[in-house]
Short mmCIF file of C-alpha atoms and ligand atoms in Angstrom, two decimals:
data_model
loop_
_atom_site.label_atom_id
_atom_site.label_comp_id
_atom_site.label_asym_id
_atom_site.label_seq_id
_atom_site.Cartn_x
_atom_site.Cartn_y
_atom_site.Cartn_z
CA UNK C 1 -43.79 -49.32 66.15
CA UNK C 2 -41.51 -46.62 67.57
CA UNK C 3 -37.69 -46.01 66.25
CA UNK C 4 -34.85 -44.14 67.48
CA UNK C 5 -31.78 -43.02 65.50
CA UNK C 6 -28.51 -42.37 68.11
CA UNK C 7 -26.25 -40.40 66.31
CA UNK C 8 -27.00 -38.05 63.44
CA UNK C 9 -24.18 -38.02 60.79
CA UNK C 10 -24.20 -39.18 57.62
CA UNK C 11 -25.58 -42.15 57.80
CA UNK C 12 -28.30 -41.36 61.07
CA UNK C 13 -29.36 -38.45 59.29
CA UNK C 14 -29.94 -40.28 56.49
CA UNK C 15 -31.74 -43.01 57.95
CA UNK C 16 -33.70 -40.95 60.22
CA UNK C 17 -35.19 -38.54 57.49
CA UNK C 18 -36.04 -41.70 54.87
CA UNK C 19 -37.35 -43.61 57.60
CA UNK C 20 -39.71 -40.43 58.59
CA UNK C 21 -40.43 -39.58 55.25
CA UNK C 22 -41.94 -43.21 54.49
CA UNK C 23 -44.43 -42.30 57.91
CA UNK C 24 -42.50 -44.30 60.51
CA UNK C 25 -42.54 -43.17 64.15
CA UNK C 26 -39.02 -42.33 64.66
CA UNK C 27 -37.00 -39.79 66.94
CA UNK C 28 -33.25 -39.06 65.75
CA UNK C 29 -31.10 -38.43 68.91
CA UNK C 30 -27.99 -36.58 69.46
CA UNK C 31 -26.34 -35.17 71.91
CA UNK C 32 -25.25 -31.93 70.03
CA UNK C 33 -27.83 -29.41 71.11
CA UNK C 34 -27.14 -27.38 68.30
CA UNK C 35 -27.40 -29.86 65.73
CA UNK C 36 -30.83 -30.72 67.13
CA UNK C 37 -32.20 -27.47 67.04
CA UNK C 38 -30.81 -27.13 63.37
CA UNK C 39 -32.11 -30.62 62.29
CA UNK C 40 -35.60 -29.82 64.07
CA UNK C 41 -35.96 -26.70 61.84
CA UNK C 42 -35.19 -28.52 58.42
CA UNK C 43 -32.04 -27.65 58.27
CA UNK C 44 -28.85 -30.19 57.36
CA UNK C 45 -25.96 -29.65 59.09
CA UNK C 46 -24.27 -30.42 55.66
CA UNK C 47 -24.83 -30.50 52.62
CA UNK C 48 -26.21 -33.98 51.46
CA UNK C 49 -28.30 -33.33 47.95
CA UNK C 50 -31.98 -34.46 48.53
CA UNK C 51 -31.50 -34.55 52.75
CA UNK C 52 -33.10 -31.12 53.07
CA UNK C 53 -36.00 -32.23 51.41
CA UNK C 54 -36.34 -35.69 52.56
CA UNK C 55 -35.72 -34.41 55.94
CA UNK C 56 -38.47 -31.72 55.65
CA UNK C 57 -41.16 -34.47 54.69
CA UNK C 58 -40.26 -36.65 57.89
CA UNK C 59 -40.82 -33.23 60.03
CA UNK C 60 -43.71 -32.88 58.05
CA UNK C 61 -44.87 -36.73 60.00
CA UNK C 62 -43.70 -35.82 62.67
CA UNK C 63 -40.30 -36.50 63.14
CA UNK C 64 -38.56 -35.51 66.38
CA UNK C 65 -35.49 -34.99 67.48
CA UNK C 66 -33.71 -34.60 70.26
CA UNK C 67 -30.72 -34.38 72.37
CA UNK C 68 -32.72 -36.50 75.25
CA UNK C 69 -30.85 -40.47 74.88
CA UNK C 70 -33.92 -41.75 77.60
CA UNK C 71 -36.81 -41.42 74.49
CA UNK C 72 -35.18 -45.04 73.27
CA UNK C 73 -37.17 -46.09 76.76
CA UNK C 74 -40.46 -46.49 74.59
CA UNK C 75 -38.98 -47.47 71.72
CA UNK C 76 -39.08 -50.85 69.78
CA UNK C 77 -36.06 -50.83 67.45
CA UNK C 78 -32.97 -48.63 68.07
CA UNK C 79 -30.34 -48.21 65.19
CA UNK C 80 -26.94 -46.42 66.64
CA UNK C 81 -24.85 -45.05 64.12
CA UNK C 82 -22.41 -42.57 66.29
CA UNK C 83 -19.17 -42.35 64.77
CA UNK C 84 -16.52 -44.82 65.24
CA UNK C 85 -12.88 -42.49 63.88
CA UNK C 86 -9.39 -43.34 64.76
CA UNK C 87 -6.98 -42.47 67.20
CA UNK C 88 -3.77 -41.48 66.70
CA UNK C 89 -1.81 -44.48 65.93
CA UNK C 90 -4.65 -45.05 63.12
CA UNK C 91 -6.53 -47.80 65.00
CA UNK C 92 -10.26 -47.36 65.72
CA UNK C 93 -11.39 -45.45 68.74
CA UNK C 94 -14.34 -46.72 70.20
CA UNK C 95 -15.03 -44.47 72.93
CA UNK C 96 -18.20 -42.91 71.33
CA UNK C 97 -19.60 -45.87 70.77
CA UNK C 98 -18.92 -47.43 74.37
CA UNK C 99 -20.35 -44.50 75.91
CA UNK C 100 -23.36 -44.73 73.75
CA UNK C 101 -23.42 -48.47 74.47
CA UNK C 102 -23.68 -47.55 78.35
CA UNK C 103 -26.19 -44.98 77.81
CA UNK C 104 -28.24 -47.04 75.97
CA UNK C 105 -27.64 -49.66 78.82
CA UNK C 106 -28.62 -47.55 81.22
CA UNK C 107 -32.26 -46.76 80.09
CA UNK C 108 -32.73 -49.86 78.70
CA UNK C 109 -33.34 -51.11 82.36
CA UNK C 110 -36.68 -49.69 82.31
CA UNK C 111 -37.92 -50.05 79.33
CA UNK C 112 -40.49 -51.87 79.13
CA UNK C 113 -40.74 -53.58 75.47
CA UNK C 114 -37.80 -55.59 74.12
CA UNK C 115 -36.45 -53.78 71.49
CA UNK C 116 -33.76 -54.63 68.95
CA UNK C 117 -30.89 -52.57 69.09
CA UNK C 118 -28.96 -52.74 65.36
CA UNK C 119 -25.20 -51.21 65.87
CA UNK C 120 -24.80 -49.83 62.16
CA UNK C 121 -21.25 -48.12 63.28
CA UNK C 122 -18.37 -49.47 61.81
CA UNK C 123 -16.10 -51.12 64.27
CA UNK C 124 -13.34 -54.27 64.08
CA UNK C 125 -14.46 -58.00 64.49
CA UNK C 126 -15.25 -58.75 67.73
CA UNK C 127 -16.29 -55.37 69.30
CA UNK C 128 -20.21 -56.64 69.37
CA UNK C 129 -19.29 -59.76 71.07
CA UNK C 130 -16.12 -58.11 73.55
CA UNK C 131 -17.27 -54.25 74.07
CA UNK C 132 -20.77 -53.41 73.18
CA UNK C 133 -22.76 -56.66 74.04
CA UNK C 134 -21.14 -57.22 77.79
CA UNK C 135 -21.58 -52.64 78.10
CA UNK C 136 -25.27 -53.56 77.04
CA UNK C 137 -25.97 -56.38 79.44
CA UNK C 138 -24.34 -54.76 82.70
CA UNK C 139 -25.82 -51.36 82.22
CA UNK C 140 -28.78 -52.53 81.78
CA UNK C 141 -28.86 -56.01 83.94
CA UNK C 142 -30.70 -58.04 80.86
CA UNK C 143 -29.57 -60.49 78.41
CA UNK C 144 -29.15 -59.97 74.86
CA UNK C 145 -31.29 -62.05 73.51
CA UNK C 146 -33.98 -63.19 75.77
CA UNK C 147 -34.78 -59.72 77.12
CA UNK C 148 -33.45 -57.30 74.06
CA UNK C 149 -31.92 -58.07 70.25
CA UNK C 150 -28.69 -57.13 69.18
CA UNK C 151 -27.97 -57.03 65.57
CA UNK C 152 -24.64 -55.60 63.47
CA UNK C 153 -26.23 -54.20 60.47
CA UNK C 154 -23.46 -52.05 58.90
CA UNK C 155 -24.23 -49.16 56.51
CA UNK C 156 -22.79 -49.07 52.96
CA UNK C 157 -23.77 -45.31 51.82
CA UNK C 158 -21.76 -43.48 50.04
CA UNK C 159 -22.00 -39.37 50.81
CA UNK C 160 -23.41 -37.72 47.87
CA UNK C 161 -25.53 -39.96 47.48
CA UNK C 162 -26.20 -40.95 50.77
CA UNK C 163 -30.63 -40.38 50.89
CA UNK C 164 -30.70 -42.82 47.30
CA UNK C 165 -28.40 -45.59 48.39
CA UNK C 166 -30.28 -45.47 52.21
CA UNK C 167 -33.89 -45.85 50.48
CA UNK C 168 -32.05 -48.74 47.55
CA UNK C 169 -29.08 -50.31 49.56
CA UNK C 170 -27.51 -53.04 47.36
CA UNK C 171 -27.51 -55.38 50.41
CA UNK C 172 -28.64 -55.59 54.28
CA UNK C 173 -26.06 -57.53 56.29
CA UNK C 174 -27.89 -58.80 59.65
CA UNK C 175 -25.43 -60.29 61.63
CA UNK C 176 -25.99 -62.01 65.24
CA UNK C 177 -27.55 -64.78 66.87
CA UNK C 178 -30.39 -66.89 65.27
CA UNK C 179 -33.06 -65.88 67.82
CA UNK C 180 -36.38 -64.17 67.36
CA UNK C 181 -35.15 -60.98 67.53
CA UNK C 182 -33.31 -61.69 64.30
CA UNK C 183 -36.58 -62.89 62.43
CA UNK C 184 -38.87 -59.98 63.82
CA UNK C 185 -35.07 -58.25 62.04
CA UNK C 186 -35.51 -60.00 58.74
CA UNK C 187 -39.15 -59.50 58.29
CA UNK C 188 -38.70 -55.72 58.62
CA UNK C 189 -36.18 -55.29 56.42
CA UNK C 190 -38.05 -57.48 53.82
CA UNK C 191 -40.95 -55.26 53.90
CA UNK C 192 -38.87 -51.93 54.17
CA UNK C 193 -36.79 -53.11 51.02
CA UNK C 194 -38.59 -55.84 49.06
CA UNK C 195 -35.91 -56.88 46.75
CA UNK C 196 -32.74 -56.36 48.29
CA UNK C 197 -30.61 -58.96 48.91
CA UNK C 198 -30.58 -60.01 52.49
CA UNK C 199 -27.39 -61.46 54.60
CA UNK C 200 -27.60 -62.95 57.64
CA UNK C 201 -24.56 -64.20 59.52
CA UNK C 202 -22.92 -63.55 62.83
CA UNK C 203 -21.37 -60.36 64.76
CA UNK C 204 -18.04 -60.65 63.48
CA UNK C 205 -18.58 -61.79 59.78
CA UNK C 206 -20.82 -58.69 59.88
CA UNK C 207 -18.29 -56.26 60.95
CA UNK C 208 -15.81 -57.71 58.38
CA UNK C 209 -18.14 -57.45 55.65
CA UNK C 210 -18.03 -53.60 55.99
CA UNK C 211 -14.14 -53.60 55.90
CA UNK C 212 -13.91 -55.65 53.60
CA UNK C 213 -16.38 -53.84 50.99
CA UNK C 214 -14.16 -50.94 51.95
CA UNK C 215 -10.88 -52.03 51.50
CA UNK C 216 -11.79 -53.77 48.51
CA UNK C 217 -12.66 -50.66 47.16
CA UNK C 218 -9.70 -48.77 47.59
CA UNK C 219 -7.84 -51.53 46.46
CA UNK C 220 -9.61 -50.83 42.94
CA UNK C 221 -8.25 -47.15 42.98
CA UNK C 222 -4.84 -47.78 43.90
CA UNK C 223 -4.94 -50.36 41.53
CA UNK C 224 -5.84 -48.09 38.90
CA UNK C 225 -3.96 -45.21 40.23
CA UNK C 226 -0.89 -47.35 40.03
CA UNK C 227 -1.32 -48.17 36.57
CA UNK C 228 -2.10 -44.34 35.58
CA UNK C 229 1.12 -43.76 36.88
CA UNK C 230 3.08 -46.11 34.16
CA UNK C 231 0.37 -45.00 31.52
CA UNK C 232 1.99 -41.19 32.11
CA UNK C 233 5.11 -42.60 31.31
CA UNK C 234 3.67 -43.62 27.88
CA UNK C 235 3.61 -41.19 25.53
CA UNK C 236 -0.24 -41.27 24.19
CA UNK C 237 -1.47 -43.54 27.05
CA UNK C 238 -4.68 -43.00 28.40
CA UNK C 239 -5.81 -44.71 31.49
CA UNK C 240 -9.47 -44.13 30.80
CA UNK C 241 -9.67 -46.10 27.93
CA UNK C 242 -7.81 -48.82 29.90
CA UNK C 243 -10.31 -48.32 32.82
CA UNK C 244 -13.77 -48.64 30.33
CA UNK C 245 -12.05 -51.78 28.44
CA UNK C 246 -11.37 -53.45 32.17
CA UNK C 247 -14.78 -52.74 33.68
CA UNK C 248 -16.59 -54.58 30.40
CA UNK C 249 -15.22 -57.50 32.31
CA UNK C 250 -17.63 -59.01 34.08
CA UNK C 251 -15.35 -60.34 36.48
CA UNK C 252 -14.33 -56.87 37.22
CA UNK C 253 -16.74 -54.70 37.05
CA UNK C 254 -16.19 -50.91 35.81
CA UNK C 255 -16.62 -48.80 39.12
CA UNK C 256 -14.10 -47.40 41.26
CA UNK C 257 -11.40 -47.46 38.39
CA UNK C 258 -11.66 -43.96 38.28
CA UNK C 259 -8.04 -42.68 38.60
CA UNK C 260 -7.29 -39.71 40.31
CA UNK C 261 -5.33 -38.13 43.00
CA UNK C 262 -6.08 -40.82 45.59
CA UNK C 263 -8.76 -41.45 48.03
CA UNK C 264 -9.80 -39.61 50.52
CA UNK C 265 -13.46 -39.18 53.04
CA UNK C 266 -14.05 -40.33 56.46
CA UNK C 267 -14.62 -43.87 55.67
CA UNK C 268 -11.80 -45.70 53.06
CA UNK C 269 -8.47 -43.83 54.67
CA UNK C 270 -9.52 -44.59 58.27
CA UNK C 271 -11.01 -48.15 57.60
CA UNK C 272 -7.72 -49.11 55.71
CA UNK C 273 -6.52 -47.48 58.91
CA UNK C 274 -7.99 -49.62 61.54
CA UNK C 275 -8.21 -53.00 59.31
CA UNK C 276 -4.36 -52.99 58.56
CA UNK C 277 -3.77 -52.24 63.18
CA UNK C 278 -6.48 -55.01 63.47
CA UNK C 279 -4.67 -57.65 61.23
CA UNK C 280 -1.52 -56.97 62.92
CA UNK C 281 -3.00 -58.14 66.11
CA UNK C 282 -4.00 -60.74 64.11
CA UNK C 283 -0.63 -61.78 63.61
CA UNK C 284 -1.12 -61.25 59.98
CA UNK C 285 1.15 -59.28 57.61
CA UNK C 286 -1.21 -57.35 55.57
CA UNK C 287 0.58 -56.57 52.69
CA UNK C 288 -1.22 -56.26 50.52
CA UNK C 289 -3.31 -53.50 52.22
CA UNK C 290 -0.06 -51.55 53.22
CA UNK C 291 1.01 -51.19 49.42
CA UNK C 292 -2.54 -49.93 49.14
CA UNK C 293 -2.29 -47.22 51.38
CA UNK C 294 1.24 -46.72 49.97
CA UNK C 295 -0.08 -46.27 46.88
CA UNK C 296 -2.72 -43.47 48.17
CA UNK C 297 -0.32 -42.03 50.04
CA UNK C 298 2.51 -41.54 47.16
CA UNK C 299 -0.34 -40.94 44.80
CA UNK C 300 0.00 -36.58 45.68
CA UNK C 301 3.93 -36.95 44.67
CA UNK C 302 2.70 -37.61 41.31
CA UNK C 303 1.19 -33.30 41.25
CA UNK C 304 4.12 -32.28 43.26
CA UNK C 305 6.44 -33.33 40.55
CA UNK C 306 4.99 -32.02 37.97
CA UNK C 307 4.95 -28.63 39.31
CA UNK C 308 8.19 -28.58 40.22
CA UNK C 309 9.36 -29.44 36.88
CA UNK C 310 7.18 -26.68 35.37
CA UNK C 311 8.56 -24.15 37.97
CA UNK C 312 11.91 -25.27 39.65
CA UNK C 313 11.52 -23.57 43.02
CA UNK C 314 8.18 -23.69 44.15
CA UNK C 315 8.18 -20.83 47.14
CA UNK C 316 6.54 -18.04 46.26
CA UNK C 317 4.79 -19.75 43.23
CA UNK C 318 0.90 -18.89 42.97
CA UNK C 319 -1.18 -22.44 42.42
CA UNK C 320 -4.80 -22.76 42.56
CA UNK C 321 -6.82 -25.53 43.94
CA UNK C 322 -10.06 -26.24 42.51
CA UNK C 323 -12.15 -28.46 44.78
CA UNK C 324 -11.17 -29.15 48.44
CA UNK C 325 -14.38 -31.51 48.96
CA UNK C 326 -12.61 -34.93 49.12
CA UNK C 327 -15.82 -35.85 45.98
CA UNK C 328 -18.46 -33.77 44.32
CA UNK C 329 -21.62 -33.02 45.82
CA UNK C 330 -20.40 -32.70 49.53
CA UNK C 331 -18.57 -30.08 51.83
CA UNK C 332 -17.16 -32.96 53.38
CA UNK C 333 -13.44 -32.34 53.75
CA UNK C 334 -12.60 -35.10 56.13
CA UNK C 335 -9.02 -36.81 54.91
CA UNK C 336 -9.54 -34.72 51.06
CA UNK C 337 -6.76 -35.07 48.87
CA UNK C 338 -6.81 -31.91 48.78
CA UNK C 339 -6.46 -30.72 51.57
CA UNK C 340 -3.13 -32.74 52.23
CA UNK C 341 -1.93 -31.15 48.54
CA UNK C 342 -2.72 -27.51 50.09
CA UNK C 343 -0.60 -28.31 53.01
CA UNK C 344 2.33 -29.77 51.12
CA UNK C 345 2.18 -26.60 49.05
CA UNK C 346 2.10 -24.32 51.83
CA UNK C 347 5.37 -26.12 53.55
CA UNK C 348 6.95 -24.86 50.58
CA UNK C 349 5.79 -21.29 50.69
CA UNK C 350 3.63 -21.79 47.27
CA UNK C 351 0.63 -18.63 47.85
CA UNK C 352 -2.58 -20.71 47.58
CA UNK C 353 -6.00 -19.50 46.38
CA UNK C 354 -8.65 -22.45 46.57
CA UNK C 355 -12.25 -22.60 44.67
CA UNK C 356 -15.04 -25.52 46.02
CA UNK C 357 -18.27 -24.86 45.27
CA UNK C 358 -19.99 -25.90 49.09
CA UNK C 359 -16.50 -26.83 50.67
CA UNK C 360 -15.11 -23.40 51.31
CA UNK C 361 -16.61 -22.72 55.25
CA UNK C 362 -14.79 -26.58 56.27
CA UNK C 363 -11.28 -25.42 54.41
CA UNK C 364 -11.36 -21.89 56.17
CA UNK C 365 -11.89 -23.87 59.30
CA UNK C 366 -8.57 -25.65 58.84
CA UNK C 367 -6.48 -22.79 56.99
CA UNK C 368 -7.92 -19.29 58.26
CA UNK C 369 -5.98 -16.76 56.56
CA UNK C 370 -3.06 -18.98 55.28
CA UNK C 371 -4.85 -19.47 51.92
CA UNK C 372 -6.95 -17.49 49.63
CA UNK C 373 -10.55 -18.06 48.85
CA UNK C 374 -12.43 -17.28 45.96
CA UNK C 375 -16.00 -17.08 45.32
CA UNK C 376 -15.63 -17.58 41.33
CA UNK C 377 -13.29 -19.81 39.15
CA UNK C 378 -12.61 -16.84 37.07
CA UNK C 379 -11.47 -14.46 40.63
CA UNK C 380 -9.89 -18.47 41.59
CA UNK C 381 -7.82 -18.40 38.52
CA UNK C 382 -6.98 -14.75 37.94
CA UNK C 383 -2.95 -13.95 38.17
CA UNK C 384 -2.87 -17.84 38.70
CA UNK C 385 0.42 -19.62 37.13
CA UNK C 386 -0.93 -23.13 38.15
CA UNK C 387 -4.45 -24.60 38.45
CA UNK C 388 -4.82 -27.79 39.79
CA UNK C 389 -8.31 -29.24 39.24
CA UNK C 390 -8.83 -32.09 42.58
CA UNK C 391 -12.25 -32.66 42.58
CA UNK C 392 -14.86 -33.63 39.94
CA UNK C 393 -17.08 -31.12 40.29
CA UNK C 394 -19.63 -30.51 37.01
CA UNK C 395 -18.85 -26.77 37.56
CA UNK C 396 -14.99 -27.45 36.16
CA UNK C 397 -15.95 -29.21 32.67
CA UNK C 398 -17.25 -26.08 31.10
CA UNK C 399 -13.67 -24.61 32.11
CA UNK C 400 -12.08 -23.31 28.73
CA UNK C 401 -9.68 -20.91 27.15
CA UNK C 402 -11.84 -17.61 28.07
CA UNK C 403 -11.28 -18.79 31.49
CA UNK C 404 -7.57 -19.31 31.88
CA UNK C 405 -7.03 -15.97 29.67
CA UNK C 406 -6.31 -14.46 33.22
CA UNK C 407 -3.64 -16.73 34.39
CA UNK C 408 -0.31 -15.61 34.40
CA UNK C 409 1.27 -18.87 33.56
CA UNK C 410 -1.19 -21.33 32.33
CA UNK C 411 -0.16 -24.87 33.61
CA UNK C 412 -3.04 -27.09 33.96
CA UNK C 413 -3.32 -30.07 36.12
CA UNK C 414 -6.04 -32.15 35.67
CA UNK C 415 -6.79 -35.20 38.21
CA UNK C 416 -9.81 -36.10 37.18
CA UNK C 417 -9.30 -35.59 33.11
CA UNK C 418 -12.21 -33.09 32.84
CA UNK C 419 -10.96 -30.82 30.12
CA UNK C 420 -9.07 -33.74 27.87
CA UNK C 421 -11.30 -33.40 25.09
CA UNK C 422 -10.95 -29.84 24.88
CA UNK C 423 -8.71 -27.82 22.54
CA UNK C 424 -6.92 -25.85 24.89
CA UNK C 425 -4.24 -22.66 24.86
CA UNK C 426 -2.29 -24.09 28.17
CA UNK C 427 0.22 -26.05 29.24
CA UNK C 428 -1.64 -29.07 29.94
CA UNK C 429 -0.84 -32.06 32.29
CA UNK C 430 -3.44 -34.54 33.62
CA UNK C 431 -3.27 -37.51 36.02
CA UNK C 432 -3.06 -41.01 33.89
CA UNK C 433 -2.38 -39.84 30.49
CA UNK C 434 1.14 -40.05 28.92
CA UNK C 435 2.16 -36.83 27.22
CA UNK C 436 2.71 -36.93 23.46
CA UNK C 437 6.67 -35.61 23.06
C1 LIG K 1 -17.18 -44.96 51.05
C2 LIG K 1 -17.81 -46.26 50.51
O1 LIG K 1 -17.95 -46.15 49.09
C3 LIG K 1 -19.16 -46.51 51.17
O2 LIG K 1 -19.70 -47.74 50.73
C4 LIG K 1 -18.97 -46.53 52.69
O3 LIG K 1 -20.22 -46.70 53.33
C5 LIG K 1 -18.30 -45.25 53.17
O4 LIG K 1 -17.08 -45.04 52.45
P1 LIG K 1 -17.58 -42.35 50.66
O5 LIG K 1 -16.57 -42.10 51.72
O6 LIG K 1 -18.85 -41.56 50.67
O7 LIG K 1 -18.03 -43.88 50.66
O8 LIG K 1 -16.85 -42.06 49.27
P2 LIG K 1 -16.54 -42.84 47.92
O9 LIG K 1 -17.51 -42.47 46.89
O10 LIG K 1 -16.34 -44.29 48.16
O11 LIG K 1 -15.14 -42.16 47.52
C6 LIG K 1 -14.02 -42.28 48.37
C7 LIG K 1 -12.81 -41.66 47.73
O12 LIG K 1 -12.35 -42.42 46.63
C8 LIG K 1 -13.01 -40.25 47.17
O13 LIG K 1 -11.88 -39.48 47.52
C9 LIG K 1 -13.08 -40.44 45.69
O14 LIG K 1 -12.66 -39.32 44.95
C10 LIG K 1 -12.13 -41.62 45.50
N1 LIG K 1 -12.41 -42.40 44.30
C11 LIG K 1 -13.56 -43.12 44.20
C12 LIG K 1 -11.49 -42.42 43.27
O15 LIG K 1 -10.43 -41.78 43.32
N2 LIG K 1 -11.75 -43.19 42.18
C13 LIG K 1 -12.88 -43.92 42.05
O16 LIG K 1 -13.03 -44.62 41.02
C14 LIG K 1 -13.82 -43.89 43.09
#
């Protein structure tokens, strides 16, 4: 059995190296040259923990890549996972995809097997059955199926740990018609992963799944990131403890009630994006979602306050930014936090010097010489008068007094709550925890 990957991001890299590292036949296509030649040699274009090496094994199998789309011709099951981002009014652009649909189309005509083509993109309700499918059928001038499969099967990694939740997903969502195609489906996936749970349903419940996982889940942080908000208001709060006593509830369920600064990545901000456009077509008000993104949105007011009650007039001010990377463990900056916080900053003339341990090439990309970078925390926080810790990076717990000896005002504010154990020589504020008076 022969696979091809279209697309190789996040989740096609992913996919591609597991599925090569567990000895399938499988060729991972893109149509950045570059990235193929990179990808061929072992190399990640980012930095994914455990890719490198899982991606090295597959090689070692025989993986092959390449920027050539008419390898799917041989091939019996084609997964696409090209990007799906938005467009400027924050509704999903589907271009990519289309054209990939038509390509795919296209040399479909002469291939000879029928293969099953899974779309693992994200895209809105009804794009299988209105864009893709009918793209699929007139490029190639056969019927999905009777002569090839067509299967939503969206992806639920989460970067960071994107090669562990790709070889253990919590769930495979099939969703399509109830032909053959969709049992030769089910009895791969039931052999690739044994015990997971398997869902099949139709196109559009499928694609709704995925936004609805996703929204769900940043309904949980602004939730929580509400309620930190009040909890600073109270002297002695402490959201945490709030957070650990709500999880115990079954019902509830302790992840993503980590409060913080607000979400960021280049999945919840631009599905909240493209669900909230799609309900208004609907004809639904979605409410509830637009407080969400409210909530994410306002969330950076919450850092900008407190600095300008520390300071007054913020121009000319000297803040550091430790962690750009919009989570640990990546160099992802796509919609960070952080990155938003730098810019506010900068519209008010505050001199910047950032710190991320693997993020610092992507924020140079974006701010040249506008900013500062540092190689160390120590350099990061030297003639500092603000640090500002944004992402949870292990590197920032073992921060301590020796380290901000250096700063030349020593307010510290802490999003994530790394350092609230620790007895500590600075002016210390942190995100969900009410200051004793
Ligand atoms: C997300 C979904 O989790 C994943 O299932 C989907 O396939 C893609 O989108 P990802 O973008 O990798 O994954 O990041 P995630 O770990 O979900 O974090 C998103 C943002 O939420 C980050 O900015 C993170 O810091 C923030 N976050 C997460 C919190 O602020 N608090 C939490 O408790 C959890």
């Amino acid at each position: 059995m022969k696979i091809a990957i279209i697309g190789l991001g996040f989740v096609g890299l992913s996919l591609t190296s597991v599925l090569a590292s567990k000895g399938f036949n499988i060729v991972g296509i893109d149509i950045d040259k570059e990235k193929c030649k990179k990808i061929s040699n072992g190399i990640s274009p980012f930095y994914e923990p455990d890719l490198e090496k899982t991606l090295k094994k597959g090689l070692k199998n025989g993986l092959k890549i390449s920027d050539d789309i008419s390898l799917i011709k041989n091939c019996d099951l084609l997964f696409v996972t090209v990007g799906t981002p938005q467009d400027t009014n924050g509704a999903i652009d589907l271009s990519i995809i289309k054209k990939a649909a038509s390509t795919i189309g296209k040399n479909l005509k002469e291939n000879k097997k029928q293969p099953i083509i899974f779309i693992k993109s994200t895209v809105i309700p009804g794009t299988m059955k209105n864009d893709i499918l009918p793209i699929l059928e007139n490029n190639s001038k056969k019927k999905a199926g009777k002569d090839f499969g067509l299967i939503s099967n969206p992806e639920f990694l989460q970067e960071s740990n994107a090669i562990n939740d790709t070889k253990f997903p919590h769930a495979i969502v099939l969703g399509g018609y109830q032909t053959r195609f969709m049992k030769k489906a089910k009895k791969f996936f039931v052999k690739l992963h044994p015990n997971t749970p398997i869902i099949i349903t139709n196109h559009q419940t499928a694609e709704m799944i995925k936004y609805a996982n996703n929204s769900f889940l940043a309904t949980k942080i602004s939730f929580i990131n509400q309620l930190s908000n009040i909890c600073q208001k109270i002297p002695g709060a402490n959201v945490d403890d709030i957070a650990k006593t709500m999880g115990l509830d079954p019902r509830i369920g302790g992840l993503f009630l980590n409060a913080g600064p607000g979400y960021g990545g280049s999945c919840l901000p631009k599905d909240m994006k493209a669900l909230i456009n799609f309900a208004k077509i609907t004809g639904i008000k979605p409410v509830l979602l637009n407080a969400v993104e409210e909530v994410n949105i306002k969330q950076l007011d919450q850092i900008i306050s407190i600095t300008k009650q520390r300071f007054g007039e913020l121009s000319g001010k000297r803040i550091t930014i430790l962690g750009t990377a919009f989570k640990p463990n990546t160099d992802d900056i796509r919609d960070s936090i952080a990155i938003e916080l730098i810019k506010k900053f900068l519209n008010r003339k505050v001199e910047i010097t950032i710190h991320d341990p693997q993020a610092i090439k992507n924020t140079r990309n974006i701010f040249g010489d506008k900013i500062r970078y540092a190689k160390s925390i120590r350099d990061a926080l030297s003639k500092s008068q603000c640090v500002v810790i944004m992402t949870q990076w292990k590197q920032y717990e073992k921060l301590n007094n020796n380290e901000f000896k250096n700063m030349t005002k020593k307010i510290v504010i802490d999003c994530r709550r790394m350092l609230v154990k620790k007895q500590l020589d600075v002016d210390y504020y942190a995100i969900g925890l009410g200051r004793e008076k």
